[in-house]
Coordinates of C-alpha atoms in Angstrom, one line a residue:
M1 CA -65.1 -51.3 -48.3
K2 CA -63.6 -53.3 -45.5
Q3 CA -62.9 -56.9 -46.3
R4 CA -64.1 -59.3 -43.6
G5 CA -62.9 -62.9 -42.9
K6 CA -65.0 -65.9 -42.1
K7 CA -65.6 -64.8 -38.5
G8 CA -66.4 -61.3 -39.5
V9 CA -63.0 -59.8 -38.6
S10 CA -61.9 -57.1 -40.9
E11 CA -58.3 -56.8 -42.3
V12 CA -58.0 -53.6 -40.3
E13 CA -58.9 -55.4 -37.1
I14 CA -56.4 -58.2 -37.9
T15 CA -53.7 -55.6 -38.4
Q16 CA -54.5 -53.9 -35.1
M17 CA -54.4 -57.3 -33.3
K18 CA -51.0 -58.1 -34.8
L19 CA -49.7 -54.6 -33.9
A20 CA -51.0 -55.0 -30.3
E21 CA -49.2 -58.4 -30.0
E22 CA -45.9 -57.0 -31.4
L23 CA -46.0 -54.1 -28.9
A24 CA -46.7 -56.5 -26.1
F25 CA -43.6 -58.6 -27.1
L26 CA -41.5 -55.4 -27.2
E27 CA -42.8 -54.4 -23.8
M28 CA -42.0 -57.9 -22.5
R29 CA -38.4 -57.7 -23.8
Q30 CA -38.0 -54.3 -22.1
R31 CA -39.3 -55.6 -18.8
Q32 CA -37.6 -59.1 -18.8
Q33 CA -35.1 -58.1 -16.1
N34 CA -37.8 -56.7 -13.8
I35 CA -39.4 -58.3 -10.7
R36 CA -42.8 -57.1 -9.4
F37 CA -43.3 -57.1 -5.7
R38 CA -46.9 -56.9 -4.4
L39 CA -48.1 -55.7 -0.9
I40 CA -44.8 -54.2 0.3
P41 CA -46.1 -51.9 3.1
W42 CA -46.1 -48.2 2.1
E43 CA -45.1 -45.4 4.5
E44 CA -45.0 -41.6 4.1
G45 CA -41.8 -40.2 2.8
E46 CA -40.3 -43.7 2.2
D47 CA -37.0 -44.4 0.5
I48 CA -38.3 -47.4 -1.4
K49 CA -35.0 -48.4 -2.9
A50 CA -33.2 -48.4 0.5
K51 CA -36.1 -50.4 2.0
V52 CA -36.1 -53.0 -0.8
I53 CA -32.3 -53.4 -0.6
T54 CA -32.4 -53.9 3.2
E55 CA -35.4 -56.4 3.1
L56 CA -34.0 -58.3 0.2
A57 CA -30.6 -58.7 1.9
K58 CA -32.2 -60.1 5.0
W59 CA -34.4 -62.5 3.0
L60 CA -31.7 -63.7 0.6
G61 CA -28.9 -63.8 3.1
W62 CA -26.8 -61.5 1.0
Q63 CA -24.8 -58.4 2.0
E64 CA -26.7 -55.1 1.4
E65 CA -23.8 -54.1 -0.9
E66 CA -24.3 -57.2 -3.0
V67 CA -28.1 -56.5 -3.3
A68 CA -27.5 -52.8 -4.2
G69 CA -25.1 -53.8 -6.9
A70 CA -27.6 -56.2 -8.4
I71 CA -30.3 -53.5 -8.7
S72 CA -30.4 -50.8 -11.3
Q73 CA -33.8 -49.2 -10.4
V74 CA -36.6 -49.4 -7.9
F75 CA -39.9 -47.5 -8.0
R76 CA -43.4 -47.9 -6.6
I77 CA -46.4 -47.7 -8.9
A78 CA -49.0 -45.1 -7.9
V79 CA -52.5 -46.6 -7.2
R80 CA -55.0 -45.0 -9.6
S81 CA -58.1 -47.2 -8.8
K82 CA -60.5 -45.6 -6.3
K83 CA -61.5 -49.2 -5.2
L84 CA -57.9 -50.1 -4.4
R85 CA -57.2 -46.8 -2.7
A86 CA -60.3 -47.4 -0.5
K87 CA -58.8 -50.7 0.5
K88 CA -55.5 -49.0 1.2
T89 CA -53.8 -51.4 -1.2
P90 CA -50.2 -50.4 -1.6
G91 CA -48.9 -49.9 -5.1
D92 CA -46.7 -52.6 -6.6
V93 CA -43.0 -52.1 -6.4
I94 CA -41.0 -52.7 -9.6
V95 CA -37.3 -53.7 -9.2
S96 CA -35.1 -53.7 -12.2
M97 CA -32.2 -56.1 -11.9
T98 CA -28.8 -55.7 -13.6
S99 CA -29.0 -59.1 -15.3
M100 CA -31.4 -62.0 -16.0
A101 CA -29.1 -64.3 -13.9
V102 CA -29.7 -62.2 -10.8
R103 CA -33.4 -62.0 -11.5
D104 CA -33.6 -65.7 -11.9
R105 CA -31.7 -66.4 -8.6
I106 CA -34.2 -64.2 -6.7
L107 CA -37.2 -65.9 -8.4
K108 CA -35.9 -69.3 -7.7
H109 CA -35.3 -68.4 -4.0
S110 CA -39.0 -67.3 -3.8
Y111 CA -40.3 -70.7 -4.8
D112 CA -39.4 -72.2 -1.4
N113 CA -39.0 -69.2 0.8
R114 CA -41.7 -66.8 1.9
F115 CA -40.8 -63.1 1.6
V116 CA -42.3 -61.3 4.6
I117 CA -42.0 -57.6 5.5
E118 CA -43.5 -56.2 8.7
G119 CA -45.7 -59.4 9.0
Q120 CA -47.0 -59.1 5.5
Q121 CA -46.3 -61.8 3.0
I122 CA -45.0 -60.3 -0.2
L123 CA -46.1 -61.7 -3.6
I124 CA -43.5 -61.9 -6.3
Y125 CA -44.1 -61.9 -10.0
K126 CA -42.2 -61.7 -13.3
E127 CA -43.3 -58.6 -15.2
I128 CA -46.0 -59.8 -17.7
P129 CA -47.7 -57.2 -19.9
L130 CA -51.5 -56.9 -19.4
Y131 CA -52.0 -58.0 -23.0
F132 CA -50.6 -61.5 -22.1
L133 CA -52.3 -61.6 -18.7
R134 CA -55.7 -61.1 -20.5
R135 CA -55.0 -63.9 -22.9
R136 CA -54.2 -66.2 -19.9
G137 CA -57.5 -65.1 -18.4
S138 CA -59.2 -67.3 -20.9
Y139 CA -57.6 -70.4 -19.3
K140 CA -59.0 -69.6 -15.8
P141 CA -61.7 -72.4 -15.8
L142 CA -59.1 -75.0 -16.8
A143 CA -56.4 -73.7 -14.4
E144 CA -58.9 -73.7 -11.4
T145 CA -60.0 -77.2 -12.3
L146 CA -56.4 -78.4 -12.3
R147 CA -55.6 -76.7 -9.0
R148 CA -58.6 -78.3 -7.3
N149 CA -57.3 -81.7 -8.3
G150 CA -53.8 -81.0 -7.2
L151 CA -52.4 -81.2 -10.7
R152 CA -49.3 -79.1 -11.3
F153 CA -49.1 -77.0 -14.5
R154 CA -47.0 -74.4 -16.1
W155 CA -47.9 -71.4 -18.2
E156 CA -46.8 -71.5 -21.9
F157 CA -45.7 -68.3 -23.5
P158 CA -47.3 -66.3 -25.0
E159 CA -50.4 -68.3 -23.9
G160 CA -51.5 -71.8 -22.9
L161 CA -51.0 -74.4 -20.2
S162 CA -49.0 -77.7 -20.1
F163 CA -49.5 -80.4 -17.6
I164 CA -49.6 -84.2 -17.1
Y165 CA -52.9 -86.1 -16.6
K166 CA -53.4 -89.8 -16.7
M167 CA -49.8 -90.4 -17.6
K168 CA -50.2 -88.2 -20.7
R169 CA -48.7 -84.7 -21.3
F170 CA -51.2 -82.1 -22.5
K171 CA -50.3 -78.7 -24.0
I172 CA -53.4 -76.6 -24.3
T173 CA -52.8 -73.4 -26.4
S174 CA -56.2 -72.4 -27.8
E175 CA -59.7 -71.7 -26.7
L176 CA -60.9 -74.6 -28.8
E177 CA -58.5 -77.0 -27.0
I178 CA -59.7 -75.7 -23.6
G179 CA -63.3 -76.6 -24.4
K180 CA -62.3 -79.9 -25.9
F181 CA -60.3 -81.0 -22.8
L182 CA -63.0 -79.9 -20.3
R183 CA -65.8 -81.7 -22.3
K184 CA -63.8 -84.9 -22.3
Y185 CA -62.4 -84.8 -18.7
G186 CA -64.3 -82.1 -17.0
E187 CA -66.8 -84.3 -15.3
E188 CA -64.3 -86.7 -13.8
L189 CA -62.2 -83.7 -12.6
G190 CA -65.2 -82.1 -11.0
Y191 CA -65.2 -79.1 -13.4
R192 CA -67.7 -76.5 -12.2
K193 CA -69.4 -74.7 -15.0
P194 CA -68.9 -70.9 -14.3
S195 CA -72.0 -69.1 -13.1
K196 CA -70.6 -65.6 -13.7
E197 CA -70.2 -63.9 -17.1
G198 CA -66.5 -63.2 -16.6
D199 CA -65.7 -66.8 -15.7
R200 CA -67.4 -68.5 -18.7
L201 CA -65.5 -70.6 -21.1
P202 CA -64.2 -68.5 -24.0
E203 CA -66.7 -70.0 -26.6
E204 CA -69.6 -69.3 -24.2
K205 CA -68.9 -65.6 -23.9
E206 CA -70.9 -63.0 -25.7
D207 CA -69.5 -59.7 -27.0
Q208 CA -70.6 -56.9 -24.8
G209 CA -69.5 -53.3 -25.7
S210 CA -69.5 -50.5 -23.2
R211 CA -68.6 -46.8 -23.3
R212 CA -66.1 -45.8 -20.7
G213 CA -64.1 -42.7 -20.0
E214 CA -60.3 -42.8 -20.2
G215 CA -59.9 -42.5 -16.4
E216 CA -62.4 -45.4 -15.9
E217 CA -60.6 -47.6 -18.4
E218 CA -57.2 -47.0 -16.6
E219 CA -58.8 -47.9 -13.2
E220 CA -60.4 -51.0 -14.6
E221 CA -57.2 -52.1 -16.3
E222 CA -55.3 -51.6 -13.0
E223 CA -57.9 -53.8 -11.1
E224 CA -57.9 -56.3 -13.9
E225 CA -54.1 -56.6 -13.9
L226 CA -54.2 -57.1 -10.1
E227 CA -56.9 -59.8 -10.4
L228 CA -55.3 -61.7 -13.3
S229 CA -51.8 -61.8 -11.9
D230 CA -53.0 -62.9 -8.5
E231 CA -54.7 -65.9 -10.1
E232 CA -51.4 -67.1 -11.5
E233 CA -50.1 -70.5 -10.3
G234 CA -46.8 -70.4 -8.4
K235 CA -46.8 -66.6 -8.3
A236 CA -43.3 -66.0 -9.6
D237 CA -43.3 -68.8 -12.1
L238 CA -45.5 -67.1 -14.7
A239 CA -43.8 -67.7 -18.0

């Protein structure tokens, strides 16, 4: 017989959640030298590595040889989602750097300098596993409220937000703390109670199971990753 905890979570489910988190941390370590570039224009028969080297050199003010030496691998992710293909959304481009120092130099440059290719502004992100992006999704109501009030915040790892409000530093790292903060300060900050199911506060959500095929799950995960990462504050400063 399965043993269940106070909230009805079995030991097997707890073990599975711990395993998922461990795998996500492993994935994070493997990707830590990567940078994800979104909306780089796609063209038939492209040499994506050469294109990235040329464009990065112009943007950074480096020699192409210097950029080439700082990059170990470049590839474009194929777009699986029918919805994204219909919109002609180009696949993200993953660039593996030779060191964390080089990666950080590029990310720092992106904070104050727009990266534009063929008139298209390119979005720049650290590589964050979908597991952690989903956990950050729970903080969406709070993050949007802070943005509307011009309050700067940073993401905590593996989850949470830290910011200063009323001369006090807050570090929100649980769903309980999200609700507690918004109940206390939400009205004066103009917090808008979400009207859509996906935007509700974590404690307001209801479990809703659905049966999906493997292909549908992959497409939904791709769209979810695109949506969650695009909601991040500061784009590159995700950790």
